[in-house]
């Protein structure tokens, strides 16, 4: 069974239909890169999956659990239970500026998980060490570089033990040099078989890490396939055009 | 004169401790989706900010007792009620601005981590709102110390009132000088306290 099942998803903002009948499945452990031009609906798609936007029609099931069916949402507890299986990383990090790094990581866990039977500090420190930031536990986000902030944001999402990670242009506001650190962390996650959906403009990274590419255009998934299929053999003219412009 | 200072401090402390939370409640009410509530809040804020405080003090002391439900206040309570209503309106506006200054990404991050609305407000939004609002809050607090002198118009014996009485009685201007020094002292102390509070809310790394 696919860990994410989306069928006939439709979403409009006012008169603007941003997602037009989007359907796709994601298998557990797969890394999916979502490409497409600006305004094609990539961010909106991720935001709908994690309930930051309400969809108008369609069905979304996470780990077999439908939290919205034919545009009708299940009770709040069901929605929350499903969306909590996902973590999300934003372009602008959205770390909590009034909390130290360690508190950014631990406070949400303490608030959300009722029974913390593990040693929280051990876990947060181990994850920080993994992304090379063990020495930054006590500092505040304002003294971190963009790449460091984003790695903290990734760890903060991982603290909740998600089964799926959503990334919305995680490196788009970073310098090319610093982008590497974040991509490295994401690659590590991919190797550990984390299911990941990544909206990115890093074509090279998508090619290397993704099992499957979704190419979006104008609110639709125009084409999907392995990197090889998409990059070396795009069927659609618009995909070709986009890829040519991206190199 | 020291008795006057006690009254001044009393008014300040009561007004600050009541009008800040009240102001925040007004901010929240102003954000409800119920139109009649937000209209009422808007009217309240417009009236409070659009008319002189001295007139509001007169209104509470002289007018309110004559209109239903005929509530009478003694001098000090009338002063407190007028000040609290007035300052709550200003604080509400400051908090509204503070909330607007917080990036929408903050509540979105909280939501995807599983925090509910209340937790998001308490742990994420309010601390940042306070930090953003503190400089304006400090200004208002200092203005309040000086504004307390307005209550002499209804005969509350705070510093200015006591000074004026003493000036007439002893035919000396010294009480005015002393009153000035007292205000300065109070504001100095307040400034130090506010600095400490601002420091506590400044979240930059202490070490490294
Ligand atoms: N909250 C909103 N209200 C109104 N329109 C919106 C809103 N969010 C997005 N849109 C519109 O929906 C369309 C798709 O936006 P979306 O952010 O999903 O695109 P995107 O593919 O992520 O683009 P980019 O690569 O620039 O991030 C755009 O036309 C955008 O202007
Ligand atoms: Mg986007």
Short mmCIF file of C-alpha atoms and ligand atoms in Angstrom, two decimals:
data_model
loop_
_atom_site.label_atom_id
_atom_site.label_comp_id
_atom_site.label_asym_id
_atom_site.label_seq_id
_atom_site.Cartn_x
_atom_site.Cartn_y
_atom_site.Cartn_z
CA UNK A 1 0.00 0.00 0.00
CA UNK A 2 1.28 3.44 -0.93
CA UNK A 3 2.13 5.65 2.02
CA UNK A 4 0.64 8.70 0.30
CA UNK A 5 -2.39 8.40 -1.94
CA UNK A 6 -3.77 11.49 -3.57
CA UNK A 7 -6.66 11.31 -5.97
CA UNK A 8 -8.49 14.01 -7.89
CA UNK A 9 -7.25 16.79 -5.66
CA UNK A 10 -8.65 20.19 -6.60
CA UNK A 11 -7.80 23.47 -4.97
CA UNK A 12 -8.72 27.04 -5.87
CA UNK A 13 -7.90 30.40 -4.38
CA UNK A 14 -10.96 32.44 -5.26
CA UNK A 15 -11.38 32.10 -8.99
CA UNK A 16 -7.87 30.85 -9.55
CA UNK A 17 -7.72 27.08 -9.82
CA UNK A 18 -4.25 26.27 -8.53
CA UNK A 19 -4.51 22.47 -8.49
CA UNK A 20 -6.61 20.82 -11.17
CA UNK A 21 -7.36 17.18 -10.57
CA UNK A 22 -4.01 16.05 -9.17
CA UNK A 23 -3.53 12.33 -8.51
CA UNK A 24 -0.41 10.45 -7.51
CA UNK A 25 0.90 7.84 -5.09
CA UNK A 26 4.11 7.71 -3.12
CA UNK A 27 5.65 4.46 -1.94
CA UNK A 28 7.25 4.12 1.45
CA UNK A 29 10.93 5.05 1.40
CA UNK A 30 10.75 6.82 -1.93
CA UNK A 31 12.26 10.20 -2.58
CA UNK A 32 10.09 12.27 -4.88
CA UNK A 33 11.30 15.51 -6.42
CA UNK A 34 8.62 17.94 -7.51
CA UNK A 35 9.72 20.25 -10.31
CA UNK A 36 7.87 22.90 -12.23
CA UNK A 37 7.84 26.54 -13.07
CA UNK A 38 6.92 29.26 -10.62
CA UNK A 39 3.22 29.37 -9.84
CA UNK A 40 2.57 25.84 -11.05
CA UNK A 41 1.18 24.83 -7.64
CA UNK A 42 4.09 22.93 -6.08
CA UNK A 43 3.97 24.65 -2.71
CA UNK A 44 0.20 24.51 -2.62
CA UNK A 45 0.33 20.77 -3.20
CA UNK A 46 2.64 20.19 -0.21
CA UNK A 47 0.58 22.57 1.92
CA UNK A 48 -2.60 20.65 1.10
CA UNK A 49 -0.97 17.35 2.07
CA UNK A 50 -0.13 18.63 5.54
CA UNK A 51 -3.38 20.55 6.02
CA UNK A 52 -1.97 24.06 5.82
CA UNK A 53 -4.50 24.58 3.02
CA UNK A 54 -7.96 23.04 2.74
CA UNK A 55 -8.69 21.31 -0.52
CA UNK A 56 -11.95 21.78 -2.43
CA UNK A 57 -12.30 18.27 -3.75
CA UNK A 58 -10.46 14.97 -3.87
CA UNK A 59 -9.09 12.42 -1.44
CA UNK A 60 -5.84 12.26 0.50
CA UNK A 61 -4.77 9.19 2.44
CA UNK A 62 -1.62 9.06 4.55
CA UNK A 63 -0.43 5.61 5.57
CA UNK A 64 -3.80 4.21 4.53
CA UNK A 65 -5.76 6.73 6.58
CA UNK A 66 -8.03 9.02 4.59
CA UNK A 67 -8.20 12.38 6.30
CA UNK A 68 -10.17 13.99 3.53
CA UNK A 69 -12.43 12.09 1.16
CA UNK A 70 -14.07 13.64 -1.88
CA UNK A 71 -13.41 17.07 -0.42
CA UNK A 72 -14.98 16.19 2.91
CA UNK A 73 -12.66 16.40 5.92
CA UNK A 74 -12.69 13.83 8.71
CA UNK A 75 -12.95 14.97 12.36
CA UNK A 76 -10.07 17.15 13.51
CA UNK A 77 -8.46 14.34 15.51
CA UNK A 78 -8.26 12.10 12.43
CA UNK A 79 -6.79 14.93 10.36
CA UNK A 80 -4.23 15.68 13.03
CA UNK A 81 -3.29 12.05 13.45
CA UNK A 82 -2.67 11.72 9.72
CA UNK A 83 -0.79 14.97 9.25
CA UNK A 84 1.42 14.32 12.27
CA UNK A 85 2.96 11.49 10.30
CA UNK A 86 4.55 14.19 8.17
CA UNK A 87 7.17 16.75 8.98
CA UNK A 88 7.66 19.87 6.92
CA UNK A 89 10.66 22.04 6.15
CA UNK A 90 10.07 25.52 4.76
CA UNK A 91 12.09 27.75 2.50
CA UNK A 92 12.47 30.33 5.24
CA UNK A 93 13.19 27.82 8.05
CA UNK A 94 10.59 29.28 10.43
CA UNK A 95 12.62 28.46 13.50
CA UNK A 96 11.23 29.96 16.70
CA UNK A 97 13.51 32.97 17.27
CA UNK A 98 12.75 33.25 20.98
CA UNK A 99 13.95 29.74 21.75
CA UNK A 100 17.46 28.35 21.76
CA UNK A 101 18.25 25.61 19.25
CA UNK A 102 17.74 22.86 21.81
CA UNK A 103 14.44 24.36 22.91
CA UNK A 104 13.31 24.65 19.29
CA UNK A 105 13.85 20.90 19.11
CA UNK A 106 12.45 19.79 22.44
CA UNK A 107 9.61 22.18 23.24
CA UNK A 108 7.28 20.96 20.47
CA UNK A 109 7.87 17.33 21.49
CA UNK A 110 7.06 18.13 25.10
CA UNK A 111 3.89 19.94 24.07
CA UNK A 112 2.64 17.43 21.57
CA UNK A 113 3.72 13.96 22.69
CA UNK A 114 1.95 12.91 25.81
CA UNK A 115 4.29 10.18 26.90
CA UNK A 116 7.93 10.98 26.39
CA UNK A 117 9.42 7.69 27.43
CA UNK A 118 12.70 8.27 25.66
CA UNK A 119 15.52 10.44 26.80
CA UNK A 120 14.68 13.59 24.92
CA UNK A 121 18.03 15.25 25.43
CA UNK A 122 19.87 12.21 24.15
CA UNK A 123 17.76 12.19 21.05
CA UNK A 124 18.03 15.88 20.29
CA UNK A 125 21.79 15.90 20.85
CA UNK A 126 22.27 12.81 18.71
CA UNK A 127 20.35 14.36 15.85
CA UNK A 128 22.19 17.66 16.20
CA UNK A 129 25.48 15.82 16.13
CA UNK A 130 24.38 14.00 13.01
CA UNK A 131 23.90 17.28 11.16
CA UNK A 132 27.14 18.63 12.61
CA UNK A 133 25.61 21.15 14.97
CA UNK A 134 26.16 19.66 18.42
CA UNK A 135 28.05 22.76 19.51
CA UNK A 136 25.11 25.01 18.64
CA UNK A 137 22.58 23.54 21.07
CA UNK A 138 22.46 26.54 23.36
CA UNK A 139 22.58 29.36 20.82
CA UNK A 140 19.63 31.25 19.45
CA UNK A 141 18.66 30.96 15.79
CA UNK A 142 19.76 34.51 15.02
CA UNK A 143 23.40 33.54 15.37
CA UNK A 144 23.18 30.66 12.89
CA UNK A 145 23.89 30.82 9.18
CA UNK A 146 21.09 30.01 6.76
CA UNK A 147 22.40 26.50 6.19
CA UNK A 148 22.67 25.87 9.91
CA UNK A 149 19.15 27.17 10.46
CA UNK A 150 17.79 24.86 7.82
CA UNK A 151 19.57 21.85 9.31
CA UNK A 152 18.10 22.73 12.70
CA UNK A 153 14.69 23.01 11.06
CA UNK A 154 15.14 19.54 9.57
CA UNK A 155 16.12 18.13 12.96
CA UNK A 156 13.16 19.85 14.59
CA UNK A 157 10.84 18.09 12.17
CA UNK A 158 12.63 14.75 12.74
CA UNK A 159 12.16 15.08 16.51
CA UNK A 160 8.48 14.23 15.99
CA UNK A 161 9.40 10.90 14.33
CA UNK A 162 7.64 11.59 11.04
CA UNK A 163 7.30 8.85 8.46
CA UNK A 164 7.29 11.36 5.66
CA UNK A 165 9.21 14.60 5.20
CA UNK A 166 7.98 17.42 3.01
CA UNK A 167 10.50 20.00 1.81
CA UNK A 168 9.41 23.20 0.12
CA UNK A 169 12.44 24.68 -1.63
CA UNK A 170 14.69 24.04 1.38
CA UNK A 171 17.74 25.56 -0.26
CA UNK A 172 16.24 28.37 -2.31
CA UNK A 173 17.18 31.11 0.11
CA UNK A 174 20.72 29.81 0.65
CA UNK A 175 24.04 30.62 -1.00
CA UNK A 176 25.24 27.90 -3.38
CA UNK A 177 28.12 27.02 -1.04
CA UNK A 178 25.81 26.56 1.92
CA UNK A 179 23.23 24.71 -0.12
CA UNK A 180 25.58 21.72 -0.13
CA UNK A 181 25.43 21.25 3.64
CA UNK A 182 21.66 21.05 3.58
CA UNK A 183 21.56 18.77 0.56
CA UNK A 184 24.05 16.51 2.32
CA UNK A 185 21.74 16.21 5.32
CA UNK A 186 18.83 15.44 3.02
CA UNK A 187 20.86 12.83 1.21
CA UNK A 188 21.62 11.15 4.53
CA UNK A 189 17.89 11.01 5.23
CA UNK A 190 17.24 9.53 1.82
CA UNK A 191 19.81 6.82 2.48
CA UNK A 192 17.99 5.96 5.69
CA UNK A 193 14.90 5.36 3.58
CA UNK A 194 12.91 8.32 4.80
CA UNK A 195 9.97 8.98 2.51
CA UNK A 196 10.53 12.47 1.14
CA UNK A 197 8.70 14.89 -1.11
CA UNK A 198 10.98 17.68 -2.19
CA UNK A 199 10.01 20.77 -4.11
CA UNK A 200 13.31 21.97 -5.50
CA UNK A 201 15.08 23.82 -8.24
CA UNK A 202 18.22 21.74 -7.66
CA UNK A 203 18.01 19.67 -10.80
CA UNK A 204 21.31 17.93 -10.09
CA UNK A 205 20.17 16.89 -6.64
CA UNK A 206 16.83 15.68 -7.98
CA UNK A 207 18.59 13.57 -10.58
CA UNK A 208 20.92 12.05 -8.05
CA UNK A 209 18.64 11.37 -5.12
CA UNK A 210 15.08 11.12 -6.38
CA UNK A 211 13.50 7.81 -7.26
CA UNK A 212 10.77 9.63 -9.11
CA UNK A 213 10.17 13.09 -10.49
CA UNK A 214 6.81 14.81 -10.64
CA UNK A 215 6.79 17.59 -13.16
CA UNK A 216 4.07 20.14 -12.51
CA UNK A 217 2.74 22.74 -14.83
CA UNK A 218 -0.24 24.99 -14.39
CA UNK A 219 -1.81 23.03 -11.54
CA UNK A 220 -1.37 19.60 -13.06
CA UNK A 221 1.16 16.83 -12.92
CA UNK A 222 2.21 16.98 -16.52
CA UNK A 223 4.64 14.14 -16.38
CA UNK A 224 6.04 11.73 -13.82
CA UNK A 225 8.71 9.11 -13.97
CA UNK A 226 12.22 8.15 -13.03
CA UNK A 227 14.88 10.84 -13.40
CA UNK A 228 16.12 9.01 -16.44
CA UNK A 229 12.73 9.11 -18.12
CA UNK A 230 12.12 12.76 -17.29
CA UNK A 231 15.54 14.14 -18.04
CA UNK A 232 16.63 12.05 -20.97
CA UNK A 233 13.32 11.32 -22.54
CA UNK A 234 10.70 13.91 -21.65
CA UNK A 235 7.48 13.24 -23.48
CA UNK A 236 5.92 16.59 -23.05
CA UNK A 237 7.02 19.75 -24.84
CA UNK A 238 6.58 21.87 -21.73
CA UNK A 239 8.78 19.54 -19.69
CA UNK A 240 11.45 19.80 -22.34
CA UNK A 241 11.19 23.56 -22.39
CA UNK A 242 11.43 23.77 -18.62
CA UNK A 243 14.43 21.47 -18.44
CA UNK A 244 16.22 23.32 -21.22
CA UNK A 245 15.73 26.58 -19.38
CA UNK A 246 16.92 25.11 -16.10
CA UNK A 247 20.31 24.00 -17.24
CA UNK B 1 4.21 64.83 49.23
CA UNK B 2 5.17 61.20 49.86
CA UNK B 3 1.52 60.35 50.36
CA UNK B 4 0.95 61.92 46.96
CA UNK B 5 3.72 59.74 45.54
CA UNK B 6 2.00 56.69 47.04
CA UNK B 7 -1.21 57.55 45.19
CA UNK B 8 0.70 58.15 41.97
CA UNK B 9 2.44 54.78 42.27
CA UNK B 10 -0.82 53.09 43.21
CA UNK B 11 -2.58 54.46 40.13
CA UNK B 12 0.36 53.47 37.95
CA UNK B 13 0.58 49.92 39.29
CA UNK B 14 -3.16 49.24 39.13
CA UNK B 15 -3.57 50.72 35.67
CA UNK B 16 -0.59 48.85 34.23
CA UNK B 17 -1.50 45.48 35.72
CA UNK B 18 -5.12 45.68 34.63
CA UNK B 19 -4.89 47.46 31.29
CA UNK B 20 -2.16 45.32 29.75
CA UNK B 21 -4.09 42.04 30.01
CA UNK B 22 -7.31 43.88 29.18
CA UNK B 23 -5.64 45.42 26.15
CA UNK B 24 -4.58 41.98 25.00
CA UNK B 25 -8.11 40.65 25.39
CA UNK B 26 -9.34 43.62 23.35
CA UNK B 27 -6.80 42.71 20.65
CA UNK B 28 -8.05 39.14 20.56
CA UNK B 29 -11.71 40.24 20.49
CA UNK B 30 -10.83 42.53 17.60
CA UNK B 31 -9.69 39.48 15.66
CA UNK B 32 -12.84 37.39 16.12
CA UNK B 33 -14.85 36.65 12.99
CA UNK B 34 -18.02 38.05 14.64
CA UNK B 35 -18.60 41.39 12.96
CA UNK B 36 -20.64 43.04 15.77
CA UNK B 37 -17.84 42.30 18.23
CA UNK B 38 -15.14 43.76 16.00
CA UNK B 39 -17.29 46.83 15.32
CA UNK B 40 -17.74 47.42 19.04
CA UNK B 41 -14.02 47.03 19.58
CA UNK B 42 -13.28 49.47 16.78
CA UNK B 43 -15.69 52.05 18.17
CA UNK B 44 -14.21 51.64 21.64
CA UNK B 45 -10.63 52.10 20.41
CA UNK B 46 -11.56 55.05 18.21
CA UNK B 47 -13.35 56.85 21.05
CA UNK B 48 -10.60 56.18 23.57
CA UNK B 49 -7.86 57.36 21.25
CA UNK B 50 -9.88 60.15 19.71
CA UNK B 51 -10.90 62.02 22.86
CA UNK B 52 -8.74 63.57 25.58
CA UNK B 53 -8.09 61.44 28.64
CA UNK B 54 -9.08 64.34 30.85
CA UNK B 55 -12.54 64.34 29.27
CA UNK B 56 -12.80 60.59 29.85
CA UNK B 57 -11.98 61.12 33.53
CA UNK B 58 -14.70 63.77 33.75
CA UNK B 59 -17.09 61.45 31.98
CA UNK B 60 -16.56 58.54 34.36
CA UNK B 61 -16.68 60.77 37.45
CA UNK B 62 -19.48 63.19 36.57
CA UNK B 63 -21.57 61.63 33.81
CA UNK B 64 -21.62 57.89 34.44
CA UNK B 65 -23.49 58.28 37.78
CA UNK B 66 -26.37 59.94 35.91
CA UNK B 67 -26.88 57.37 33.18
CA UNK B 68 -28.12 53.81 33.60
CA UNK B 69 -27.08 51.70 35.38
CA UNK B 70 -26.17 54.68 37.59
CA UNK B 71 -22.81 53.53 38.87
CA UNK B 72 -21.08 55.99 41.17
CA UNK B 73 -17.34 55.93 41.69
CA UNK B 74 -15.36 57.70 44.34
CA UNK B 75 -12.59 59.91 43.01
CA UNK B 76 -9.81 57.39 42.91
CA UNK B 77 -11.93 54.62 41.41
CA UNK B 78 -13.29 56.95 38.76
CA UNK B 79 -9.73 57.87 37.88
CA UNK B 80 -8.68 54.21 37.77
CA UNK B 81 -11.60 53.18 35.56
CA UNK B 82 -10.95 56.02 33.10
CA UNK B 83 -7.23 55.32 32.95
CA UNK B 84 -7.67 51.58 32.55
CA UNK B 85 -10.18 51.97 29.72
CA UNK B 86 -7.98 54.54 28.01
CA UNK B 87 -4.71 52.68 28.35
CA UNK B 88 -6.22 49.32 27.43
CA UNK B 89 -7.19 50.83 24.09
CA UNK B 90 -3.64 52.01 23.44
CA UNK B 91 -2.16 48.70 24.55
CA UNK B 92 -4.63 46.86 22.33
CA UNK B 93 -3.35 48.80 19.34
CA UNK B 94 0.25 48.08 20.27
CA UNK B 95 -0.45 44.36 20.59
CA UNK B 96 -2.34 44.35 17.30
CA UNK B 97 0.71 45.81 15.63
CA UNK B 98 2.90 43.27 17.42
CA UNK B 99 0.82 40.38 16.14
CA UNK B 100 0.94 41.74 12.59
CA UNK B 101 4.72 41.83 12.81
CA UNK B 102 4.97 38.09 13.43
CA UNK B 103 5.57 36.05 10.31
CA UNK B 104 2.77 33.70 9.31
CA UNK B 105 5.44 30.99 9.01
CA UNK B 106 5.67 30.86 12.80
CA UNK B 107 2.15 29.56 13.31
CA UNK B 108 2.48 27.32 10.26
CA UNK B 109 5.63 25.74 11.67
CA UNK B 110 3.85 25.28 15.00
CA UNK B 111 0.88 23.70 13.28
CA UNK B 112 2.85 21.17 11.26
CA UNK B 113 4.68 20.19 14.45
CA UNK B 114 1.30 19.39 15.98
CA UNK B 115 0.81 22.29 18.39
CA UNK B 116 -2.82 23.26 18.82
CA UNK B 117 -4.03 26.85 18.55
CA UNK B 118 -3.79 27.60 22.26
CA UNK B 119 -0.28 26.15 22.56
CA UNK B 120 0.75 28.12 19.50
CA UNK B 121 -0.50 31.33 21.06
CA UNK B 122 1.02 30.72 24.46
CA UNK B 123 4.40 29.36 23.45
CA UNK B 124 5.06 30.83 20.02
CA UNK B 125 3.00 33.93 19.29
CA UNK B 126 2.66 35.77 22.61
CA UNK B 127 6.34 35.71 23.59
CA UNK B 128 7.27 37.15 20.20
CA UNK B 129 4.43 39.65 20.33
CA UNK B 130 5.66 40.89 23.70
CA UNK B 131 9.18 41.27 22.40
CA UNK B 132 8.00 43.26 19.38
CA UNK B 133 5.66 45.38 21.49
CA UNK B 134 8.02 46.10 24.39
CA UNK B 135 9.54 49.38 23.15
CA UNK B 136 6.08 50.85 22.54
CA UNK B 137 4.80 49.44 25.83
CA UNK B 138 7.71 51.07 27.63
CA UNK B 139 6.91 54.42 26.08
CA UNK B 140 3.30 54.14 27.15
CA UNK B 141 4.30 53.13 30.66
CA UNK B 142 6.47 56.23 31.01
CA UNK B 143 3.72 58.43 29.62
CA UNK B 144 1.36 56.86 32.15
CA UNK B 145 3.51 57.97 35.08
CA UNK B 146 3.17 61.55 33.91
CA UNK B 147 -0.46 61.18 32.89
CA UNK B 148 -1.39 60.22 36.44
CA UNK B 149 -1.10 63.92 37.27
CA UNK B 150 -4.32 64.44 35.28
CA UNK B 151 -6.39 62.95 38.08
CA UNK B 152 -5.90 66.14 40.11
CA UNK B 153 -8.82 67.54 38.05
CA UNK B 154 -11.19 65.46 40.11
CA UNK B 155 -9.29 66.13 43.30
CA UNK B 156 -7.29 62.92 43.78
CA UNK B 157 -4.36 63.78 46.01
CA UNK B 158 -1.45 62.53 43.92
CA UNK B 159 1.92 64.26 43.60
CA UNK B 160 0.87 67.24 41.47
CA UNK B 161 -2.23 67.91 43.54
CA UNK B 162 -0.30 67.80 46.79
CA UNK B 163 2.38 70.06 45.31
CA UNK B 164 -0.12 72.64 44.15
CA UNK B 165 -1.84 72.70 47.53
CA UNK B 166 1.51 73.07 49.28
CA UNK B 167 2.58 75.87 46.96
CA UNK B 168 -0.53 77.89 47.82
CA UNK B 169 -0.20 77.17 51.51
CA UNK B 170 3.52 77.94 52.00
CA UNK B 171 3.83 80.54 49.24
CA UNK B 172 6.93 78.78 47.94
CA UNK B 173 7.65 77.12 44.62
CA UNK B 174 9.77 74.41 46.26
CA UNK B 175 6.92 71.85 46.28
CA UNK B 176 6.77 72.09 42.47
CA UNK B 177 10.51 71.42 42.26
CA UNK B 178 10.16 68.49 44.63
CA UNK B 179 7.24 67.14 42.62
CA UNK B 180 9.36 67.34 39.50
CA UNK B 181 12.19 65.48 41.19
CA UNK B 182 9.77 62.81 42.41
CA UNK B 183 8.43 62.22 38.89
CA UNK B 184 11.97 62.05 37.56
CA UNK B 185 12.90 59.52 40.21
CA UNK B 186 9.88 57.36 39.51
CA UNK B 187 10.57 57.41 35.79
CA UNK B 188 14.23 56.61 36.36
CA UNK B 189 13.33 53.56 38.40
CA UNK B 190 10.77 52.52 35.83
CA UNK B 191 13.27 52.93 33.01
CA UNK B 192 15.73 50.63 34.75
CA UNK B 193 13.04 48.02 35.30
CA UNK B 194 11.89 48.25 31.69
CA UNK B 195 15.46 47.86 30.45
CA UNK B 196 15.80 44.68 32.47
CA UNK B 197 12.56 43.34 31.04
CA UNK B 198 13.58 44.21 27.50
CA UNK B 199 16.89 42.48 28.03
CA UNK B 200 15.14 39.36 29.21
CA UNK B 201 13.08 39.28 26.05
CA UNK B 202 15.96 39.96 23.71
CA UNK B 203 16.69 36.55 22.37
CA UNK B 204 20.16 36.63 21.05
CA UNK B 205 22.75 34.15 22.11
CA UNK B 206 24.24 34.98 25.46
CA UNK B 207 27.37 32.97 24.93
CA UNK B 208 29.42 32.18 21.84
N1 LIG C 1 -2.91 31.99 -0.19
C1 LIG C 1 -3.07 32.23 -1.51
N2 LIG C 1 -4.04 33.05 -1.95
C2 LIG C 1 -4.21 33.30 -3.26
N3 LIG C 1 -3.46 32.76 -4.24
C3 LIG C 1 -2.45 31.94 -3.86
C4 LIG C 1 -2.20 31.64 -2.49
N4 LIG C 1 -1.16 30.80 -2.43
C5 LIG C 1 -0.77 30.60 -3.70
N5 LIG C 1 -1.54 31.27 -4.57
C6 LIG C 1 -1.43 31.23 -6.05
O1 LIG C 1 -1.47 29.90 -6.45
C7 LIG C 1 -0.60 29.67 -7.53
C8 LIG C 1 0.33 28.53 -7.18
O2 LIG C 1 1.13 28.93 -6.11
P1 LIG C 1 2.26 28.02 -5.48
O3 LIG C 1 2.89 28.80 -4.40
O4 LIG C 1 1.69 26.70 -5.14
O5 LIG C 1 3.26 27.86 -6.70
P2 LIG C 1 4.71 27.24 -6.71
O6 LIG C 1 4.70 26.21 -7.77
O7 LIG C 1 5.10 26.81 -5.36
O8 LIG C 1 5.58 28.47 -7.18
P3 LIG C 1 7.08 28.91 -6.75
O9 LIG C 1 8.02 28.06 -7.54
O10 LIG C 1 7.14 30.33 -7.15
O11 LIG C 1 7.18 28.70 -5.27
C9 LIG C 1 0.11 30.98 -7.80
O12 LIG C 1 -0.54 31.61 -8.88
C10 LIG C 1 -0.10 31.75 -6.54
O13 LIG C 1 -0.14 33.13 -6.80
MG1 LIG C 2 6.51 27.54 -3.93
#
